[in-house]
PDB file of C-alpha atoms in Angstrom:
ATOM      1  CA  UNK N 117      28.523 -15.454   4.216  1.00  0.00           C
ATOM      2  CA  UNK N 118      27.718 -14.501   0.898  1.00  0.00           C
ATOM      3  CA  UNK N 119      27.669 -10.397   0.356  1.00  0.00           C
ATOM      4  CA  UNK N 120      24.830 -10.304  -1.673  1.00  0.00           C
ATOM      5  CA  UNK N 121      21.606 -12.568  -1.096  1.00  0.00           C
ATOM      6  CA  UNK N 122      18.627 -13.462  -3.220  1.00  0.00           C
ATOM      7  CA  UNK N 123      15.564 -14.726  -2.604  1.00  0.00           C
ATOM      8  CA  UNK N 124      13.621 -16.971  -3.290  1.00  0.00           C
ATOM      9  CA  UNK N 125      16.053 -19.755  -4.690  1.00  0.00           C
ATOM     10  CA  UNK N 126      13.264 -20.298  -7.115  1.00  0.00           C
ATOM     11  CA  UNK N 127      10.013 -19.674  -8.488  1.00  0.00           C
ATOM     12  CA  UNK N 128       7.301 -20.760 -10.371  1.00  0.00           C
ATOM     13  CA  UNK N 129       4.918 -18.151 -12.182  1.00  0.00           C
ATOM     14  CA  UNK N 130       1.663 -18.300 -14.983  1.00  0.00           C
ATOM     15  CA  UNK N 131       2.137 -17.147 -18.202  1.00  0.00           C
ATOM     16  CA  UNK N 132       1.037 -13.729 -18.202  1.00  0.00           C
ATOM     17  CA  UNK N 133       1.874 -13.181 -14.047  1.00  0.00           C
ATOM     18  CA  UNK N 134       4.102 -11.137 -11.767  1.00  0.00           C
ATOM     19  CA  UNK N 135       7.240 -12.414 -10.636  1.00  0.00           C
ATOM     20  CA  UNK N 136       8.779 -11.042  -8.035  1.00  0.00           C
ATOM     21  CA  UNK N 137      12.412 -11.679  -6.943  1.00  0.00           C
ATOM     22  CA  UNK N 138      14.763  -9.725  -3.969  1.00  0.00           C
ATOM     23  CA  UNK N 139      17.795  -9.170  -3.213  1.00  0.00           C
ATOM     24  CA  UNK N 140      20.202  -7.803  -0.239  1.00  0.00           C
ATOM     25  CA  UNK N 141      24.077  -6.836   0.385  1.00  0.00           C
ATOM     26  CA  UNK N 142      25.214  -7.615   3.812  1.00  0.00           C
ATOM     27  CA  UNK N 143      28.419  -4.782   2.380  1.00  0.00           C
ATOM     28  CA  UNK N 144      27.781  -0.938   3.230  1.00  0.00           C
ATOM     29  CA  UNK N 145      30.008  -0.655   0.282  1.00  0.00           C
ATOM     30  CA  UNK N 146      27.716  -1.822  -2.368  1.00  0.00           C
ATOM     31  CA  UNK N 147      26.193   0.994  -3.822  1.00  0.00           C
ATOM     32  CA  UNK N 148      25.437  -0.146  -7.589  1.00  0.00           C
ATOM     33  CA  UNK N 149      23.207  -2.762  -8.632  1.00  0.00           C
ATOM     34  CA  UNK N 150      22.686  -4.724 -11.569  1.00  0.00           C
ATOM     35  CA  UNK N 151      20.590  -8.126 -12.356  1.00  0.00           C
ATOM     36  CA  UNK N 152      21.740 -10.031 -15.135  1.00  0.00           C
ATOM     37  CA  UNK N 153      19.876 -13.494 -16.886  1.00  0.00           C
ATOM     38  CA  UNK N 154      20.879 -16.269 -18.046  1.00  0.00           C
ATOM     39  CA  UNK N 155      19.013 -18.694 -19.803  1.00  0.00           C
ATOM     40  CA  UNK N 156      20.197 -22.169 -20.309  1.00  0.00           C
ATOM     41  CA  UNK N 157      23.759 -22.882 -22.227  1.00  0.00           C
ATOM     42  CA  UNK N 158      24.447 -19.212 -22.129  1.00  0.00           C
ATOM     43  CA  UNK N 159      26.159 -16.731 -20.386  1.00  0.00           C
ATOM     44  CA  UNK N 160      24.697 -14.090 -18.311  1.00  0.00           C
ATOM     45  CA  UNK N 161      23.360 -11.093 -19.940  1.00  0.00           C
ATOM     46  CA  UNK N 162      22.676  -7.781 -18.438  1.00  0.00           C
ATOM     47  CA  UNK N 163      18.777  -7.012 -17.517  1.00  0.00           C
ATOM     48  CA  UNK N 164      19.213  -3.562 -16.321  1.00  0.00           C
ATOM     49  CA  UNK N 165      21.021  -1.577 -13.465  1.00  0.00           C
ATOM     50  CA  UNK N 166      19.783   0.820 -10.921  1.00  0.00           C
ATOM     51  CA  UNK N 167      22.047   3.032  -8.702  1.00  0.00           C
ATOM     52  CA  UNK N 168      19.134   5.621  -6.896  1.00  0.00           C
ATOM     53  CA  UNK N 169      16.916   5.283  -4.721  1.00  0.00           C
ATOM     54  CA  UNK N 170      13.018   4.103  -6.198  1.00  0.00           C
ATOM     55  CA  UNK N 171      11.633   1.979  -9.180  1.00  0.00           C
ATOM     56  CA  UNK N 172      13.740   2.043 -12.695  1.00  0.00           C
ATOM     57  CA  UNK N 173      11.397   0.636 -15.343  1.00  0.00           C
ATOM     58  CA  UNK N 174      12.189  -0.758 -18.545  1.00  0.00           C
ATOM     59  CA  UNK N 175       9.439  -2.321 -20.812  1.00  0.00           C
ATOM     60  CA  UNK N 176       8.063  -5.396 -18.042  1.00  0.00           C
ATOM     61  CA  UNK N 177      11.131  -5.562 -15.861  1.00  0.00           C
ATOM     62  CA  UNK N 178      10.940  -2.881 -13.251  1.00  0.00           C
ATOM     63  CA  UNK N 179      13.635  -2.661 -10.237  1.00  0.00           C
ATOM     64  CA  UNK N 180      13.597  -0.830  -7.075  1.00  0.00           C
ATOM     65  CA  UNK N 181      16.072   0.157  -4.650  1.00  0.00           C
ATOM     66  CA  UNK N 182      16.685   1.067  -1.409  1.00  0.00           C
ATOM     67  CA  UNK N 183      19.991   2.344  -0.522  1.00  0.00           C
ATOM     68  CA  UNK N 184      19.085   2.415   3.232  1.00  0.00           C
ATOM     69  CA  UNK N 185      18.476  -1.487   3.686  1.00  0.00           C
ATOM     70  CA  UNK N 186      20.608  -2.089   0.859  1.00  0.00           C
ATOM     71  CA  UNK N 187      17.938  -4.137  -0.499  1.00  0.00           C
ATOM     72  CA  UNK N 188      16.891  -4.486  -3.964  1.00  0.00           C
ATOM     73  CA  UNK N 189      13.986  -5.893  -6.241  1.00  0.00           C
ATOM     74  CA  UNK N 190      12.789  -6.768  -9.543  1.00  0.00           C
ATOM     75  CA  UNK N 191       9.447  -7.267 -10.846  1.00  0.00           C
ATOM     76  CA  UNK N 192       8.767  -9.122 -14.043  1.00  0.00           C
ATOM     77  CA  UNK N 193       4.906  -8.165 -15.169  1.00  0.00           C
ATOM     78  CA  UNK N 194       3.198 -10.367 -17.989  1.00  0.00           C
ATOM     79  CA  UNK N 195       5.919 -13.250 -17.945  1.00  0.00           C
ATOM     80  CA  UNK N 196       6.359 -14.861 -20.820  1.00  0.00           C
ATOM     81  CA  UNK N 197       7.803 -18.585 -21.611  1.00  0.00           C
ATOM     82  CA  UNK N 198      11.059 -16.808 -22.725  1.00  0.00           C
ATOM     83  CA  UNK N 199      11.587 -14.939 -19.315  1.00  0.00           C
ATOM     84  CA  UNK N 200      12.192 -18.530 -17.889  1.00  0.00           C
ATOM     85  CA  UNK N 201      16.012 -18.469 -16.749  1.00  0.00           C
ATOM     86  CA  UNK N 202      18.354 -17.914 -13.890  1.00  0.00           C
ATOM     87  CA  UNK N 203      18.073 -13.885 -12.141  1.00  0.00           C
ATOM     88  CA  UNK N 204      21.290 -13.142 -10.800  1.00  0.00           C
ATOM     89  CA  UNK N 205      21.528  -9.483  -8.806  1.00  0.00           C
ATOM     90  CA  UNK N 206      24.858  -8.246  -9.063  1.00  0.00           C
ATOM     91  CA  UNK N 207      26.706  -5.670  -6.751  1.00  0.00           C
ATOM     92  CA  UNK N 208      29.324  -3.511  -7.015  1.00  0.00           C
ATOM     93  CA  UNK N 209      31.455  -0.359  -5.010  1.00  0.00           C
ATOM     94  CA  UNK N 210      32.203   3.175  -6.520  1.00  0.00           C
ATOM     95  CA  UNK N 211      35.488   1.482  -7.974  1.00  0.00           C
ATOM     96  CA  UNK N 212      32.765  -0.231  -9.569  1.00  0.00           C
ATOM     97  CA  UNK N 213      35.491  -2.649 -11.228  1.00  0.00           C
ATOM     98  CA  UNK N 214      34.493  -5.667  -9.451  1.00  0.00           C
ATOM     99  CA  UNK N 215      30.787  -7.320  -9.771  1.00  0.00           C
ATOM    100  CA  UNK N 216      30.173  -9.515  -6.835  1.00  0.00           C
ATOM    101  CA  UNK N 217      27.103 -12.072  -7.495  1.00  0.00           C
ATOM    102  CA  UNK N 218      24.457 -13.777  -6.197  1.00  0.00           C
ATOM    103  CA  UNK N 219      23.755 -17.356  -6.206  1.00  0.00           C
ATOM    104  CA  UNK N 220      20.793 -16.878  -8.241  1.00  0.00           C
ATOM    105  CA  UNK N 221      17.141 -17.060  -8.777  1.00  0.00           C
ATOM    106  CA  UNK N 222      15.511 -19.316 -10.917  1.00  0.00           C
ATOM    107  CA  UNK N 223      12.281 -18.370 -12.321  1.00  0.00           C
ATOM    108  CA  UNK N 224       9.936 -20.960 -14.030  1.00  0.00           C
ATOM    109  CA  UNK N 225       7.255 -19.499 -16.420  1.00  0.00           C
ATOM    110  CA  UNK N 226       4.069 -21.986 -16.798  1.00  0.00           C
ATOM    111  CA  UNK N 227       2.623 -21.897 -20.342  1.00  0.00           C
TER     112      UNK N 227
ATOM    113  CA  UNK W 241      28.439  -6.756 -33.665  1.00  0.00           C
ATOM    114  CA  UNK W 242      29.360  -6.696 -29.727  1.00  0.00           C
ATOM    115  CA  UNK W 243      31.121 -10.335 -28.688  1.00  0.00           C
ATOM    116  CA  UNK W 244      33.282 -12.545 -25.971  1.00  0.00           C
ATOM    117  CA  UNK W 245      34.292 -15.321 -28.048  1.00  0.00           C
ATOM    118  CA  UNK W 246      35.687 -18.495 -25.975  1.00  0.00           C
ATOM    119  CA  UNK W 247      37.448 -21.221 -26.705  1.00  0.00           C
ATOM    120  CA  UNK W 248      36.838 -24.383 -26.486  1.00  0.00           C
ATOM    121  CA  UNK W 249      33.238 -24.573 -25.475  1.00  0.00           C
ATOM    122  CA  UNK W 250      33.844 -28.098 -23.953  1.00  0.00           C
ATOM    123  CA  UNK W 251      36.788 -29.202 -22.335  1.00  0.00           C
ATOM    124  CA  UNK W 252      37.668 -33.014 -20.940  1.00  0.00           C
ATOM    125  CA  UNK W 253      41.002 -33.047 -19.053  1.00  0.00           C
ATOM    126  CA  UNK W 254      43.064 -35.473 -16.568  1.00  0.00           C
ATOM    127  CA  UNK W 255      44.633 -34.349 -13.293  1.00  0.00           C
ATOM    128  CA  UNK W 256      47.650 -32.673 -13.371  1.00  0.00           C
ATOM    129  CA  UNK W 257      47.179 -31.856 -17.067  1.00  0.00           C
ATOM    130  CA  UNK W 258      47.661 -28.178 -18.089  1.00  0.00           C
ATOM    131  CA  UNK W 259      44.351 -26.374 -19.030  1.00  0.00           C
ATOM    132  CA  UNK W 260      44.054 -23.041 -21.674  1.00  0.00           C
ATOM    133  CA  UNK W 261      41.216 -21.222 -21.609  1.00  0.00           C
ATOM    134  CA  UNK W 262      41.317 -18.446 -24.565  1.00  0.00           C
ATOM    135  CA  UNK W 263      38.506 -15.632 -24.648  1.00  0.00           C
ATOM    136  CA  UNK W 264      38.547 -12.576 -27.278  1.00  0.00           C
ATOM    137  CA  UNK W 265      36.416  -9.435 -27.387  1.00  0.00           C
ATOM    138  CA  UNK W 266      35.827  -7.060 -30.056  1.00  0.00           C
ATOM    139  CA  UNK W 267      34.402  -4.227 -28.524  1.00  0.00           C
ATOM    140  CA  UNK W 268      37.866  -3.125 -27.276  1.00  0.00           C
ATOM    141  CA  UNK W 269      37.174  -3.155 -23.724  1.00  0.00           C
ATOM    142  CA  UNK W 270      39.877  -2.346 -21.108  1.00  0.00           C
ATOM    143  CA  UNK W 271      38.338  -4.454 -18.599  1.00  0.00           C
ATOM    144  CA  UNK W 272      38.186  -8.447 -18.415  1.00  0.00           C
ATOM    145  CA  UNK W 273      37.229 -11.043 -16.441  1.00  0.00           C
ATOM    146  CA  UNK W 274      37.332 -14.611 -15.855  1.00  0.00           C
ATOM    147  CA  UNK W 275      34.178 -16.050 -13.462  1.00  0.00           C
ATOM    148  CA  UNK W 276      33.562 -19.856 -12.414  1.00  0.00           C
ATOM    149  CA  UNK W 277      30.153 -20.749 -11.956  1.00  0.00           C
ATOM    150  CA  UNK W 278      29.305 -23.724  -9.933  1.00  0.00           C
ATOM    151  CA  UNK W 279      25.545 -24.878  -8.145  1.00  0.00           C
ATOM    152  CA  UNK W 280      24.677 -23.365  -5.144  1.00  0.00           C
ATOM    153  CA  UNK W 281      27.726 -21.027  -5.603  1.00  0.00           C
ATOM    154  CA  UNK W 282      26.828 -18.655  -8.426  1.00  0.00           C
ATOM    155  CA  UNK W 283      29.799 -16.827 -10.170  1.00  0.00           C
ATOM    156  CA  UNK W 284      32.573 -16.493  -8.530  1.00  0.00           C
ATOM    157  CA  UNK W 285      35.143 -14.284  -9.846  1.00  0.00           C
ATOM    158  CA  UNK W 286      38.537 -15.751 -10.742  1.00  0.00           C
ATOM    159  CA  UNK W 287      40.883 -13.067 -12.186  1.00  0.00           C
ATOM    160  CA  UNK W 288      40.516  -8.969 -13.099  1.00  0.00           C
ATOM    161  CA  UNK W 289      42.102  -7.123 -16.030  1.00  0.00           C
ATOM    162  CA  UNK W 290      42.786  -3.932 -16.025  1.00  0.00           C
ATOM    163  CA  UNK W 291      44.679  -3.821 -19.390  1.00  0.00           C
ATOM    164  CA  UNK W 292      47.407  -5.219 -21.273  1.00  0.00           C
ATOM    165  CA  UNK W 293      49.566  -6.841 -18.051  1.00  0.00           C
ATOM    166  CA  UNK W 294      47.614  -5.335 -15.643  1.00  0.00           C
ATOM    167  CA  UNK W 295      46.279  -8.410 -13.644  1.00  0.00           C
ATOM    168  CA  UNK W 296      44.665  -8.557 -10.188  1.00  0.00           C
ATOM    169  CA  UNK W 297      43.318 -11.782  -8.357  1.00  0.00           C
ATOM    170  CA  UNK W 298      40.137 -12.006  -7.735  1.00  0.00           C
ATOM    171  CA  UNK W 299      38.577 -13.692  -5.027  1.00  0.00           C
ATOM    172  CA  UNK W 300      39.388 -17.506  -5.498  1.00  0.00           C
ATOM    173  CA  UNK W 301      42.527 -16.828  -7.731  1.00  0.00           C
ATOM    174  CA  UNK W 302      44.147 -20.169  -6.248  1.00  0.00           C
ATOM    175  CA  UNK W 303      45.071 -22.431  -8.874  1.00  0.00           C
ATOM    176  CA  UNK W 304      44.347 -20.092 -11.596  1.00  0.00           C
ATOM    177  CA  UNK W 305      46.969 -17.874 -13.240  1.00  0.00           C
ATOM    178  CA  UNK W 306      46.196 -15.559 -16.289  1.00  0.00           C
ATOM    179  CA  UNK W 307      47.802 -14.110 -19.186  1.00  0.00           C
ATOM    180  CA  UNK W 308      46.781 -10.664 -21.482  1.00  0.00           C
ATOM    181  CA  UNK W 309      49.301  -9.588 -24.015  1.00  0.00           C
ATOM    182  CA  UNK W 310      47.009  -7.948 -26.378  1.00  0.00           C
ATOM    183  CA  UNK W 311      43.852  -5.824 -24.963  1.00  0.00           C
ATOM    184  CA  UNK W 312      41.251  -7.585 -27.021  1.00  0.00           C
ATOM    185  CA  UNK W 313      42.649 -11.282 -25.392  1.00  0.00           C
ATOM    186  CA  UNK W 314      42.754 -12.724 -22.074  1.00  0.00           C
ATOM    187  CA  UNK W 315      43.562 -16.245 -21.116  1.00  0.00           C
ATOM    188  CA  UNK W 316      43.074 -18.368 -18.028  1.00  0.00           C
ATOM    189  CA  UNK W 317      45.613 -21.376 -17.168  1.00  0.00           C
ATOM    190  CA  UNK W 318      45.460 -24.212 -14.994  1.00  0.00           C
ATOM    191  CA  UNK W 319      48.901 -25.433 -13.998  1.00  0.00           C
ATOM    192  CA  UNK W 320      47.892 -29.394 -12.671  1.00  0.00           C
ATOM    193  CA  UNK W 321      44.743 -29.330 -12.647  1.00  0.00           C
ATOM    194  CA  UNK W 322      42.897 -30.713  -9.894  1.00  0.00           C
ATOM    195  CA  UNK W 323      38.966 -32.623 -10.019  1.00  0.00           C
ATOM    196  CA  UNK W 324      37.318 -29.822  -7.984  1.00  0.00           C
ATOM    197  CA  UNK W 325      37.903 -27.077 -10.903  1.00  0.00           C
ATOM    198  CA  UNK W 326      35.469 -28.548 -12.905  1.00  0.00           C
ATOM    199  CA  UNK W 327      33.142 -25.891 -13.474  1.00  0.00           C
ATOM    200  CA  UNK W 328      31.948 -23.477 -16.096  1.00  0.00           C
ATOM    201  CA  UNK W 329      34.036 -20.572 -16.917  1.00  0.00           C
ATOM    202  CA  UNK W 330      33.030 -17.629 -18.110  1.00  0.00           C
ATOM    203  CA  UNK W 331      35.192 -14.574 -19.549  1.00  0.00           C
ATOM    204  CA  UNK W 332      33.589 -11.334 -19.418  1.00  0.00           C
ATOM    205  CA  UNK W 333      34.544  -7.452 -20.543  1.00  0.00           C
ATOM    206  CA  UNK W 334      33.339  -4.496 -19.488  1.00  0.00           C
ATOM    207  CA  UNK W 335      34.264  -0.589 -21.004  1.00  0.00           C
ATOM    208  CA  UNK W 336      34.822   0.986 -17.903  1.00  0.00           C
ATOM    209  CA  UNK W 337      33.610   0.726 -14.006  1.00  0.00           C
ATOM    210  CA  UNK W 338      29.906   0.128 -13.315  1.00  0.00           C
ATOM    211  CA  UNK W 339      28.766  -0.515 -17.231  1.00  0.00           C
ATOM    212  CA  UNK W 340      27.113  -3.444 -18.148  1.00  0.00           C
ATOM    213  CA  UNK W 341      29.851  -6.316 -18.279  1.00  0.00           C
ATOM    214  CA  UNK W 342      29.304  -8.661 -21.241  1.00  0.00           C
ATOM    215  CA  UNK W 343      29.931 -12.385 -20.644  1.00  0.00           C
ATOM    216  CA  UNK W 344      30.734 -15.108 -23.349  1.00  0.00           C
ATOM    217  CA  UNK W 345      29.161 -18.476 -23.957  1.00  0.00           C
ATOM    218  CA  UNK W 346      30.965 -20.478 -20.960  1.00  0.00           C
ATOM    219  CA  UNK W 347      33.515 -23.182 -21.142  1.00  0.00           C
ATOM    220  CA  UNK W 348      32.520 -26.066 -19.464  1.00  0.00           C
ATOM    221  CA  UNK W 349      35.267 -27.702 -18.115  1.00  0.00           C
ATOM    222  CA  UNK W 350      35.524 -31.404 -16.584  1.00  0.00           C
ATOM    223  CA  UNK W 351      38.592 -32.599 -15.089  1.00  0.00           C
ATOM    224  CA  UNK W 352      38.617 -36.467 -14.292  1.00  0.00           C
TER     225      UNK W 352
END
């Protein structure tokens, strides 16, 4: 079973709409989150972390955690053409050392 | 200007060849990383480094050996390789536990 889960596998959105994506660890452990993007040809690039409880917000990407259900979020507002790539959540422990990923969201902005 | 650098970028080999899989950073980072990422699997990591000959397996290190002499290069070797370690590999580096881990380009690797 994989340790961290995302949802949906992928999604389609307007130009100019909300995406939404989630995530969950299935690992008590996992107590640092990140979500990285990749768009096509590249390598993965971090978005932003979060590692309290509530929303972290940077420019149109906001995440929110919840340490209790070890459950995670991210909300893209006003997607653009360029936000169109593969979401990854990431987790890690206090060692913090090791990243364990996702399989992956992909997210489909419609001009 | 912060950079993984890997080598090649594209990679055809036979079974039971050897395979070298170079990766540099410049931000000297202590930390590195080799990931696979195949469909449906996402990134699976392959390999930790802790410093210069400071190696620990990761969670599908079978197959896969590594090598880091100098802190600012890590390699990834494939003794034989075998048709289902075709995949993309990534190397990645990170300054210390739970900052942002940068990730190279990807070698895409196809063994036939």
């Amino acid at each position: 079973q994989q340790k961290v889960q995302q949802s949906p596998e992928s999604l389609s959105v307007p130009e100019g709409g909300m995406a939404s994506l989630n995530c969950t660890s299935s690992d008590r452990n996992f107590q640092y989150f990140w979500w990285y993007r990749q768009h096509s040809g590249e390598g993965p690039k971090a978005l932003m972390s979060i590692f309290s409880d509530g929303d972290k917000k940077e420019g149109r990407f906001t995440a929110h955690l919840n340490k209790a259900s070890l459950h995670v979020s991210l909300h893209i507002r006003d997607s653009q053409p360029s936000d169109s790539a593969l979401y990854f959540c990431a987790a890690s422990n206090s060692a913090g050392n090791k990243l364990t990923f996702g399989i992956g969201t992909r997210v489909l902005v419609r001009p | 200007d912060m950079k993984v650098t890997q080598m090649p970028r594209y990679l055809i080999k036979r079974m039971g060849e050897n395979v070298l899989l170079e990766c540099g950073q410049d931000m000297s980072h202590e930390t590195m990383y080799w990931y696979r990422q195949d469909p449906g699997l996402g990134l699976q990591l392959i390999y930790i480094s802790y410093d210069v000959d400071s190696n620990s397996e990761g969670d599908i290190p079978k197959g896969y050996r590594v090598s880091r002499k100098k802190r600012e290069h890590f390699s990834l070797i494939l003794d034989s390789a075998k048709t289902n370690q075709t995949s993309v590999y990534f190397c990645a580096s990170s300054y210390r536990a739970n900052t942002e881990v940068f990730f190279g380009k990807g070698t895409r690797l196809t063994v036939v």
